[in-house]
Coordinates of C-alpha atoms and ligand atoms in Angstrom, one line a residue:
M1 CA 111.2 195.8 33.0
S2 CA 107.8 195.5 34.7
E3 CA 107.1 198.2 37.2
K4 CA 105.4 197.0 40.3
K5 CA 102.4 199.0 41.4
K6 CA 103.2 200.6 44.7
I7 CA 100.4 200.2 47.3
P8 CA 100.4 203.1 49.8
K9 CA 101.6 202.1 53.2
V10 CA 98.4 202.9 55.0
L11 CA 96.4 200.6 52.7
K12 CA 98.9 197.8 53.4
S13 CA 98.2 198.1 57.1
L14 CA 96.8 194.9 58.5
K15 CA 95.0 196.9 61.1
L16 CA 93.1 198.9 58.5
R17 CA 92.3 195.8 56.5
L18 CA 90.8 194.1 59.7
V19 CA 88.8 197.2 60.5
L20 CA 87.3 197.3 56.9
I21 CA 86.5 193.6 56.9
F22 CA 84.8 193.8 60.4
L23 CA 82.8 196.9 59.2
F24 CA 81.8 195.2 55.9
I25 CA 80.7 192.0 57.7
G26 CA 79.0 193.9 60.5
M27 CA 77.1 196.1 58.1
I28 CA 75.7 193.4 55.9
P29 CA 72.9 192.3 58.3
A30 CA 72.0 196.0 59.0
V31 CA 71.6 196.7 55.3
I32 CA 69.7 193.5 54.5
L33 CA 67.4 194.0 57.5
R34 CA 66.6 197.7 56.5
G35 CA 65.8 196.7 52.8
G36 CA 63.7 193.7 53.9
I37 CA 61.8 195.7 56.6
L38 CA 61.1 198.7 54.4
R39 CA 59.9 196.5 51.4
S40 CA 57.6 194.4 53.6
Y41 CA 56.2 197.6 55.3
K42 CA 55.3 199.0 51.9
T43 CA 53.5 195.8 50.7
K44 CA 51.7 195.5 54.0
A45 CA 50.6 199.2 54.0
V46 CA 49.3 199.0 50.4
S47 CA 47.4 195.9 51.1
N48 CA 45.8 197.3 54.3
R49 CA 44.9 200.5 52.5
S50 CA 43.3 198.5 49.6
I51 CA 41.2 196.4 52.1
E52 CA 40.1 199.5 54.0
I53 CA 39.1 201.4 50.9
L54 CA 37.4 198.3 49.3
S55 CA 35.2 197.9 52.3
Q56 CA 34.3 201.5 52.5
A57 CA 33.6 201.5 48.7
R58 CA 31.4 198.4 49.0
I59 CA 29.2 200.1 51.7
L60 CA 29.0 203.2 49.6
G61 CA 28.3 201.2 46.5
N62 CA 25.3 199.6 48.2
Q63 CA 24.0 202.9 49.2
I64 CA 24.4 204.2 45.7
V65 CA 22.3 201.4 44.4
F66 CA 19.8 201.7 47.2
N67 CA 19.3 205.4 46.7
H68 CA 19.0 205.1 42.9
Y69 CA 21.9 207.5 42.6
L70 CA 22.6 206.2 39.1
E71 CA 19.3 207.6 37.8
D72 CA 19.5 210.8 39.9
I73 CA 22.8 212.2 41.2
S74 CA 21.3 214.9 43.3
S75 CA 21.3 212.9 46.5
E76 CA 23.0 215.2 49.0
V77 CA 23.8 212.3 51.4
I78 CA 25.5 210.3 48.7
N79 CA 27.4 213.2 47.2
S80 CA 28.8 214.3 50.5
Q81 CA 29.8 210.6 51.3
L82 CA 31.5 210.5 48.0
E83 CA 33.4 213.8 48.7
Q84 CA 34.3 212.5 52.1
L85 CA 35.7 209.2 50.8
S86 CA 37.7 211.2 48.3
N87 CA 39.0 213.6 50.9
I88 CA 39.9 211.1 53.5
Y89 CA 42.0 208.9 51.1
D90 CA 43.3 211.8 49.0
G91 CA 41.7 210.2 46.0
R92 CA 39.4 210.4 43.1
V93 CA 36.0 208.7 43.1
M94 CA 33.9 208.2 39.9
V95 CA 30.6 206.6 39.4
I96 CA 29.9 205.1 36.0
D97 CA 26.6 204.1 34.7
S98 CA 25.7 201.2 32.4
N99 CA 26.3 203.3 29.3
F100 CA 30.0 203.8 30.5
H101 CA 29.2 207.4 31.2
I102 CA 30.9 209.0 34.1
I103 CA 28.0 210.5 36.0
K104 CA 30.0 211.6 39.0
D105 CA 33.7 212.6 39.3
T106 CA 34.9 214.1 42.6
Y107 CA 37.5 215.9 40.7
R108 CA 34.9 217.2 38.2
L109 CA 37.2 216.7 35.3
D110 CA 35.6 213.9 33.3
E111 CA 31.9 214.1 34.2
G112 CA 29.7 213.2 31.2
K113 CA 32.6 211.5 29.4
T114 CA 32.7 207.9 28.5
I115 CA 35.2 205.4 30.0
V116 CA 35.9 202.1 28.5
S117 CA 39.0 200.9 30.4
E118 CA 39.7 197.2 30.7
E119 CA 39.1 197.3 34.4
V120 CA 35.7 199.0 34.0
I121 CA 34.7 196.4 31.5
R122 CA 35.7 193.6 33.6
S123 CA 33.8 195.1 36.6
F124 CA 30.7 195.3 34.4
R125 CA 31.1 191.6 34.1
G126 CA 31.0 191.3 37.9
E127 CA 34.7 191.5 38.9
E128 CA 36.0 193.5 41.8
I129 CA 39.4 194.8 40.8
S130 CA 42.2 196.2 42.9
K131 CA 45.3 197.4 41.2
H132 CA 48.5 199.0 42.7
D133 CA 50.5 201.1 40.3
S134 CA 53.6 201.6 42.2
D135 CA 55.4 203.6 39.5
N136 CA 52.8 206.4 39.5
G137 CA 52.0 205.9 43.1
Y138 CA 48.3 205.0 43.3
I139 CA 45.8 202.3 44.0
E140 CA 42.9 201.9 41.7
M141 CA 39.8 199.9 42.5
T142 CA 36.8 199.2 40.4
I143 CA 33.7 197.7 42.0
P144 CA 30.5 196.6 40.2
L145 CA 27.3 198.3 41.5
T146 CA 24.9 195.4 41.7
D147 CA 21.2 195.5 42.3
S148 CA 20.7 193.3 45.4
E149 CA 17.4 191.8 44.2
S150 CA 17.8 191.4 40.4
K151 CA 21.7 190.9 40.7
E152 CA 21.9 193.1 37.7
I153 CA 25.0 195.3 37.4
L154 CA 23.8 198.8 37.1
G155 CA 27.1 200.7 37.0
V156 CA 30.7 200.7 38.3
F157 CA 32.3 202.6 41.1
L158 CA 35.9 203.6 40.5
V159 CA 38.1 204.7 43.3
S160 CA 41.7 205.8 42.7
V161 CA 43.7 206.8 45.7
S162 CA 47.3 208.1 46.0
T163 CA 49.9 206.1 47.9
D164 CA 51.9 209.3 48.6
N165 CA 51.4 209.1 52.3
I166 CA 52.6 205.6 52.4
I167 CA 55.7 206.6 50.5
L168 CA 56.0 209.6 52.9
N169 CA 55.8 207.1 55.9
L170 CA 58.4 205.0 54.1
E171 CA 60.7 207.9 53.6
Y172 CA 60.3 208.7 57.2
L173 CA 61.2 205.1 58.1
K174 CA 64.1 205.1 55.7
N175 CA 65.6 208.1 57.4
G176 CA 65.1 206.5 60.8
A177 CA 66.8 203.3 59.6
L178 CA 69.7 205.4 58.2
I179 CA 70.3 207.0 61.5
I180 CA 70.2 203.6 63.2
E181 CA 72.6 202.3 60.5
L182 CA 75.0 205.2 61.0
S183 CA 75.0 204.6 64.8
I184 CA 75.7 200.9 64.3
L185 CA 78.5 201.9 61.9
L186 CA 80.0 204.2 64.5
V187 CA 79.8 201.6 67.2
L188 CA 81.2 199.0 64.8
L189 CA 84.0 201.3 63.8
L190 CA 85.0 201.7 67.4
L191 CA 84.7 198.1 68.3
S192 CA 86.5 196.9 65.2
T193 CA 89.3 199.4 65.7
L194 CA 89.8 198.1 69.2
L195 CA 89.7 194.5 68.1
A196 CA 92.0 195.0 65.2
M197 CA 94.5 196.8 67.5
K198 CA 94.2 193.8 69.9
L199 CA 94.7 191.3 67.1
V200 CA 97.6 193.1 65.7
K201 CA 99.3 193.7 69.0
P202 CA 101.4 190.5 68.9
L203 CA 102.9 191.4 65.6
V204 CA 103.8 194.9 66.9
N205 CA 105.3 193.2 70.0
M206 CA 107.4 190.9 67.6
S207 CA 108.7 193.9 65.8
S208 CA 109.7 195.7 69.0
G209 CA 111.1 192.4 70.3
I210 CA 113.3 192.2 67.3
M211 CA 114.4 195.8 67.8
E212 CA 115.3 195.0 71.4
I213 CA 117.4 192.0 70.4
E214 CA 119.1 194.2 67.8
S215 CA 120.0 196.8 70.4
G216 CA 121.1 194.0 72.8
Y217 CA 118.4 194.4 75.5
A218 CA 116.9 190.9 74.8
M219 CA 118.4 187.6 73.7
E220 CA 115.4 185.9 72.1
L221 CA 111.9 186.5 70.7
N222 CA 109.1 184.9 72.6
E223 CA 105.6 185.9 71.3
T224 CA 103.3 183.1 72.3
A225 CA 99.9 184.9 71.6
Y226 CA 99.2 182.9 68.4
A227 CA 100.5 179.5 67.2
E228 CA 101.8 181.3 64.2
T229 CA 103.7 184.0 66.2
E230 CA 105.1 181.2 68.4
E231 CA 106.3 179.4 65.3
I232 CA 107.8 182.6 63.8
S233 CA 109.5 183.4 67.1
A234 CA 111.0 179.9 67.3
R235 CA 112.2 180.1 63.7
F236 CA 113.6 183.5 64.3
N237 CA 115.5 182.4 67.4
Q238 CA 116.8 179.5 65.4
L239 CA 118.1 181.7 62.7
F240 CA 119.5 184.2 65.2
G241 CA 121.3 181.4 66.9
R242 CA 122.8 180.1 63.6
M243 CA 123.9 183.7 62.8
K244 CA 125.5 184.0 66.1
I245 CA 127.4 180.8 65.6
I246 CA 128.5 182.0 62.2
D247 CA 129.6 185.3 63.6
Q248 CA 131.5 183.5 66.3
S249 CA 133.2 181.1 63.9
R250 CA 134.1 184.1 61.7
E251 CA 135.7 185.8 64.6
E252 CA 137.5 182.6 65.5
F253 CA 138.6 182.3 61.9
V254 CA 140.0 185.8 61.8
S255 CA 141.9 185.3 65.1
N256 CA 143.2 181.9 63.8
V257 CA 144.3 183.4 60.5
S258 CA 146.1 186.2 62.3
H259 CA 147.8 183.8 64.6
E260 CA 148.8 181.4 61.8
L261 CA 150.2 184.2 59.7
K262 CA 152.0 185.6 62.7
T263 CA 153.8 182.4 63.6
P264 CA 156.2 182.4 60.6
L265 CA 156.8 186.1 61.0
T266 CA 157.7 185.7 64.6
S267 CA 160.2 182.8 63.8
M268 CA 161.8 185.0 61.1
K269 CA 162.1 187.9 63.6
V270 CA 163.8 185.7 66.2
L271 CA 166.1 184.3 63.6
A272 CA 167.0 187.7 62.2
D273 CA 167.4 189.2 65.7
S274 CA 169.7 186.5 66.8
L275 CA 171.8 186.9 63.7
N276 CA 171.9 190.7 64.3
G277 CA 172.7 190.4 68.0
Q278 CA 175.9 188.4 67.4
E279 CA 179.2 189.7 66.4
N280 CA 181.4 187.9 63.9
V281 CA 178.8 185.3 63.0
P282 CA 180.2 182.4 61.0
V283 CA 179.0 182.1 57.4
E284 CA 177.6 178.6 58.1
L285 CA 175.4 179.9 60.8
Y286 CA 174.1 182.8 58.5
R287 CA 173.4 180.2 55.8
E288 CA 171.5 178.0 58.2
F289 CA 169.5 180.8 59.6
M290 CA 168.8 182.3 56.2
N291 CA 167.7 178.8 55.1
D292 CA 165.3 178.6 58.0
I293 CA 164.0 182.1 57.2
G294 CA 163.4 180.9 53.6
N295 CA 161.5 177.9 55.0
E296 CA 159.3 180.2 57.1
I297 CA 158.6 182.3 54.0
D298 CA 157.5 179.2 52.1
R299 CA 155.2 178.3 54.9
E300 CA 153.6 181.8 55.0
T301 CA 153.1 181.6 51.2
K302 CA 151.5 178.2 51.6
I303 CA 149.1 179.5 54.3
I304 CA 148.2 182.5 52.1
N305 CA 147.6 180.3 49.0
D306 CA 145.4 177.9 51.0
L307 CA 143.5 180.8 52.4
L308 CA 143.0 182.2 49.0
S309 CA 141.7 178.8 47.7
L310 CA 139.3 178.6 50.6
V311 CA 138.0 182.1 50.1
K312 CA 137.4 181.3 46.5
M313 CA 135.5 178.1 47.5
D314 CA 133.3 180.2 49.8
R315 CA 131.9 182.2 46.9
A316 CA 128.6 181.1 45.3
A317 CA 128.5 177.8 43.4
A318 CA 128.0 180.0 40.3
D319 CA 131.8 180.2 40.2
L320 CA 132.1 176.6 39.4
N321 CA 133.5 176.0 35.9
I322 CA 131.7 172.8 35.0
S323 CA 132.8 170.6 32.1
S324 CA 132.6 166.9 31.3
E325 CA 135.8 165.3 32.5
N326 CA 137.4 161.8 32.3
I327 CA 137.8 161.2 36.1
N328 CA 140.2 158.1 35.5
E329 CA 142.5 160.6 33.7
L330 CA 142.1 163.2 36.3
L331 CA 143.0 160.8 39.1
E332 CA 145.9 159.4 37.2
L333 CA 147.3 162.9 36.7
I334 CA 147.0 163.7 40.5
L335 CA 148.8 160.5 41.4
K336 CA 151.5 161.3 38.8
R337 CA 152.1 164.6 40.4
L338 CA 152.3 163.3 43.9
R339 CA 154.3 160.2 43.2
P340 CA 157.7 161.9 43.8
I341 CA 156.5 163.0 47.3
A342 CA 155.3 159.4 48.0
E343 CA 158.6 158.0 46.9
K344 CA 160.5 160.5 49.0
Q345 CA 158.5 159.2 52.0
N346 CA 158.9 155.7 50.9
V347 CA 155.1 155.2 50.5
E348 CA 153.6 153.0 47.9
L349 CA 150.9 154.8 45.8
V350 CA 148.4 152.6 44.0
M351 CA 145.4 153.4 41.8
E352 CA 142.6 151.0 41.2
S353 CA 139.8 152.0 38.7
F354 CA 136.7 149.8 38.4
R355 CA 135.3 151.4 35.3
P356 CA 135.8 154.4 33.0
V357 CA 134.0 157.4 34.4
M358 CA 133.0 160.6 32.7
A359 CA 131.4 163.2 34.9
E360 CA 130.5 167.0 35.0
V361 CA 132.9 168.6 37.4
D362 CA 135.0 171.7 37.9
E363 CA 138.4 170.1 37.1
V364 CA 140.5 172.6 39.1
K365 CA 138.5 172.4 42.2
L366 CA 138.0 168.6 42.1
T367 CA 141.7 168.2 41.5
L368 CA 142.5 170.3 44.6
A369 CA 140.1 168.3 46.6
I370 CA 141.4 164.9 45.8
S371 CA 145.1 166.1 45.8
N372 CA 144.6 167.3 49.4
L373 CA 143.3 163.8 50.4
V374 CA 146.1 161.9 48.7
E375 CA 148.7 164.3 50.0
N376 CA 147.5 163.9 53.5
A377 CA 147.4 160.1 53.1
I378 CA 151.1 160.2 52.1
K379 CA 152.1 162.9 54.7
Y380 CA 150.4 161.1 57.7
N381 CA 151.9 157.7 56.9
H382 CA 154.7 155.5 58.0
P383 CA 157.8 154.9 55.9
G384 CA 157.1 151.7 54.0
G385 CA 153.3 152.3 54.1
W386 CA 150.8 152.4 51.3
V387 CA 148.1 154.6 49.8
H388 CA 145.3 153.1 47.7
V389 CA 143.1 155.3 45.6
S390 CA 140.1 153.7 43.9
L391 CA 137.4 154.9 41.5
N392 CA 134.0 153.4 41.1
A393 CA 130.6 154.6 39.8
D394 CA 127.0 153.7 39.6
H395 CA 124.3 155.2 37.3
Q396 CA 124.1 158.4 39.5
Y397 CA 127.4 159.0 41.3
F398 CA 131.1 158.3 41.1
Y399 CA 133.0 157.3 44.2
V400 CA 136.7 158.0 45.1
K401 CA 138.1 156.2 48.0
V402 CA 141.5 157.2 49.5
E403 CA 142.8 154.7 51.9
D404 CA 146.1 154.7 53.8
S405 CA 148.1 152.6 56.2
G406 CA 149.1 155.7 58.2
I407 CA 148.9 157.0 61.7
G408 CA 145.1 157.3 61.7
I409 CA 142.9 160.0 63.4
P410 CA 141.6 159.6 66.9
Q411 CA 137.7 159.1 67.0
E412 CA 137.1 162.4 68.9
D413 CA 139.0 164.4 66.3
L414 CA 137.2 162.9 63.3
E415 CA 134.3 165.3 63.5
H416 CA 136.6 168.4 63.6
I417 CA 139.1 167.6 60.9
Y418 CA 137.2 169.7 58.3
E419 CA 137.3 172.8 60.5
R420 CA 139.7 175.5 59.3
F421 CA 143.1 175.3 61.0
Y422 CA 142.1 172.2 62.9
R423 CA 145.0 169.8 63.3
V424 CA 145.1 166.6 65.3
D425 CA 148.7 167.0 66.3
K426 CA 149.7 170.7 65.7
S427 CA 153.4 170.2 66.0
H428 CA 153.6 167.1 63.8
S429 CA 151.3 168.7 61.2
R430 CA 153.5 171.8 61.2
E431 CA 156.6 169.8 61.0
I432 CA 155.3 168.1 57.8
G433 CA 154.1 171.4 56.4
G434 CA 150.3 171.2 57.2
T435 CA 148.3 174.4 57.4
G436 CA 145.0 172.8 58.7
L437 CA 143.2 174.2 55.7
G438 CA 143.5 171.3 53.3
L439 CA 140.4 169.3 54.4
A440 CA 138.3 172.5 54.7
I441 CA 139.1 173.2 51.1
T442 CA 138.4 169.5 50.1
R443 CA 135.0 169.5 51.8
N444 CA 134.0 172.9 50.3
A445 CA 134.9 171.6 46.9
V446 CA 132.9 168.4 47.3
L447 CA 129.9 170.2 48.7
M448 CA 129.9 172.6 45.7
H449 CA 129.6 169.6 43.5
R450 CA 126.6 168.6 45.7
G451 CA 128.6 165.5 46.7
A452 CA 129.5 164.1 50.1
I453 CA 132.6 163.2 52.1
K454 CA 133.0 160.7 55.0
A455 CA 136.1 159.6 56.9
F456 CA 136.7 156.4 58.8
S457 CA 139.8 155.9 60.8
T458 CA 141.5 153.5 63.3
E459 CA 144.3 155.1 65.2
G460 CA 147.7 153.5 64.3
E461 CA 146.2 151.5 61.4
G462 CA 145.1 154.0 58.9
T463 CA 142.3 156.2 57.4
I464 CA 139.8 156.0 54.7
F465 CA 138.2 159.0 53.0
N466 CA 135.1 158.2 50.8
V467 CA 134.0 160.9 48.4
R468 CA 130.7 160.7 46.5
I469 CA 129.9 163.1 43.6
P470 CA 127.0 163.1 41.2
L471 CA 127.9 162.2 37.6
N472 CA 125.7 165.1 36.3
Y473 CA 126.1 168.5 37.9
I474 CA 122.9 169.5 39.7
A475 CA 122.5 173.3 39.4
S476 CA 120.5 174.7 42.3
Ligands
ADP1 P1 147.0 169.8 57.2 O1 147.3 170.9 56.4 O2 147.5 170.0 58.6 O3 147.2 168.5 56.8 P2 144.2 169.2 56.8 O4 143.0 170.1 56.9 O5 144.5 168.7 55.5 O6 145.4 170.0 57.4 O7 144.0 168.1 57.8 C1 143.6 168.3 59.1 C2 144.2 167.4 60.1 O8 143.6 166.1 60.0 C3 145.6 167.2 59.9 O9 146.4 168.1 60.6 C4 145.8 165.8 60.4 O10 146.0 165.8 61.9 C5 144.5 165.1 60.2 N1 144.5 164.2 59.0 C6 144.1 164.6 57.7 N2 144.3 163.5 56.9 C7 144.8 162.5 57.6 C8 145.2 161.1 57.3 N3 145.1 160.7 56.1 N4 145.7 160.5 58.3 C9 145.8 160.9 59.5 N5 145.5 162.2 59.9 C10 145.0 162.9 58.9

């Protein structure tokens, strides 16, 4: 057995999900904007710093050449300017002569040492190089020191400055952006909660509406805020209406059952009382009354049996006991059983079969259904009348037609004959032993086979019942 993972109720809340979606969508632009702005700030700041230092370094480089600093590093002016450059930009300045010797290092770490880095070599060839090492956080520039007249490269000027303060500014900006982002988040949280509450409100209204209907304060659901809620409301009202009808018909059924079951009992009571109330009752009268009481008991039994058949039919179609049956034989058997009744009524019973038919049916239920139709055709007939039963089939269905020359059913009653306890002429039906349940049983049995039943009738001339049932049972 697979165990379904249970999602906590809070997480299943539509309101919460909407809030999270709004927050997510709302924060995307803020996050992208922050990333983009900070990145472009960093690029711009580094490039500005490089241009600034480069121009300063060029001026100083010219002075170095002009003052022959490469030959004699004692010039106070140049030295102090080198220190100044180093201090202002928090960097290291080195002057390298044509022998790749470091003749001046503002950090005084490498003076007198030789430097042969790739950048220095390229600058000795005349290139001005500016390189940003973002991993280690510095900008390094190498500038050739060129004699303005002979254009000879006399040395290289190397400036390496830290980008720490750019990073510091960046951090500051980042913090600022974070505060703005948090503020946006807060405002968004508030707005999205309000919006989610408003959006979910119609659903909450529907729920309380249903509760009101349940407790009897309201009769129908009417939530028109969205097309969807309008549709659900309409469907709900439809369903509720149907349930009310079912409930009413059940109540009606129960009251009908009670009434029908009481009638024979009342008759028996009257018969018994009248016997008891008389002195010296002749035996013949006793016999007659007891005979009547026996008839009432038979009637009561018939009603109970019919009710039981109906209740059985009301159960799920899973109760059907489907097997492949020869329908011709099944009909023959029904007619054989009913022939004595027909003869008694002086009604001619004829069967006509157009082809052999095998079909998947519940033999007991189908027999009951067709028997009721043929029995009715005999019961509601005239002496000397006839009943024709015919069987035909195509590749999909078989058709049973029960036609009689009887009293017929008035047009206005035709649509009610399948209702439980419905009888066109109560007294006549009762006289001939009808319970009003036969056609309800028949219709249920036909529908359980996914078939259809239709009646046509002309009053005084006769009635036709057409039954159509699939040859192969269609399980739902
Ligand atoms: P009942 O047990 O009274 O026959 P049914 O449910 O079988 O009940 O039939 C309902 C009513 O339909 C009957 O009371 C009768 O009035 C009418 N009816 C049924 N079949 C026929 C028929 N073949 N000819 C005329 N009336 C019929």
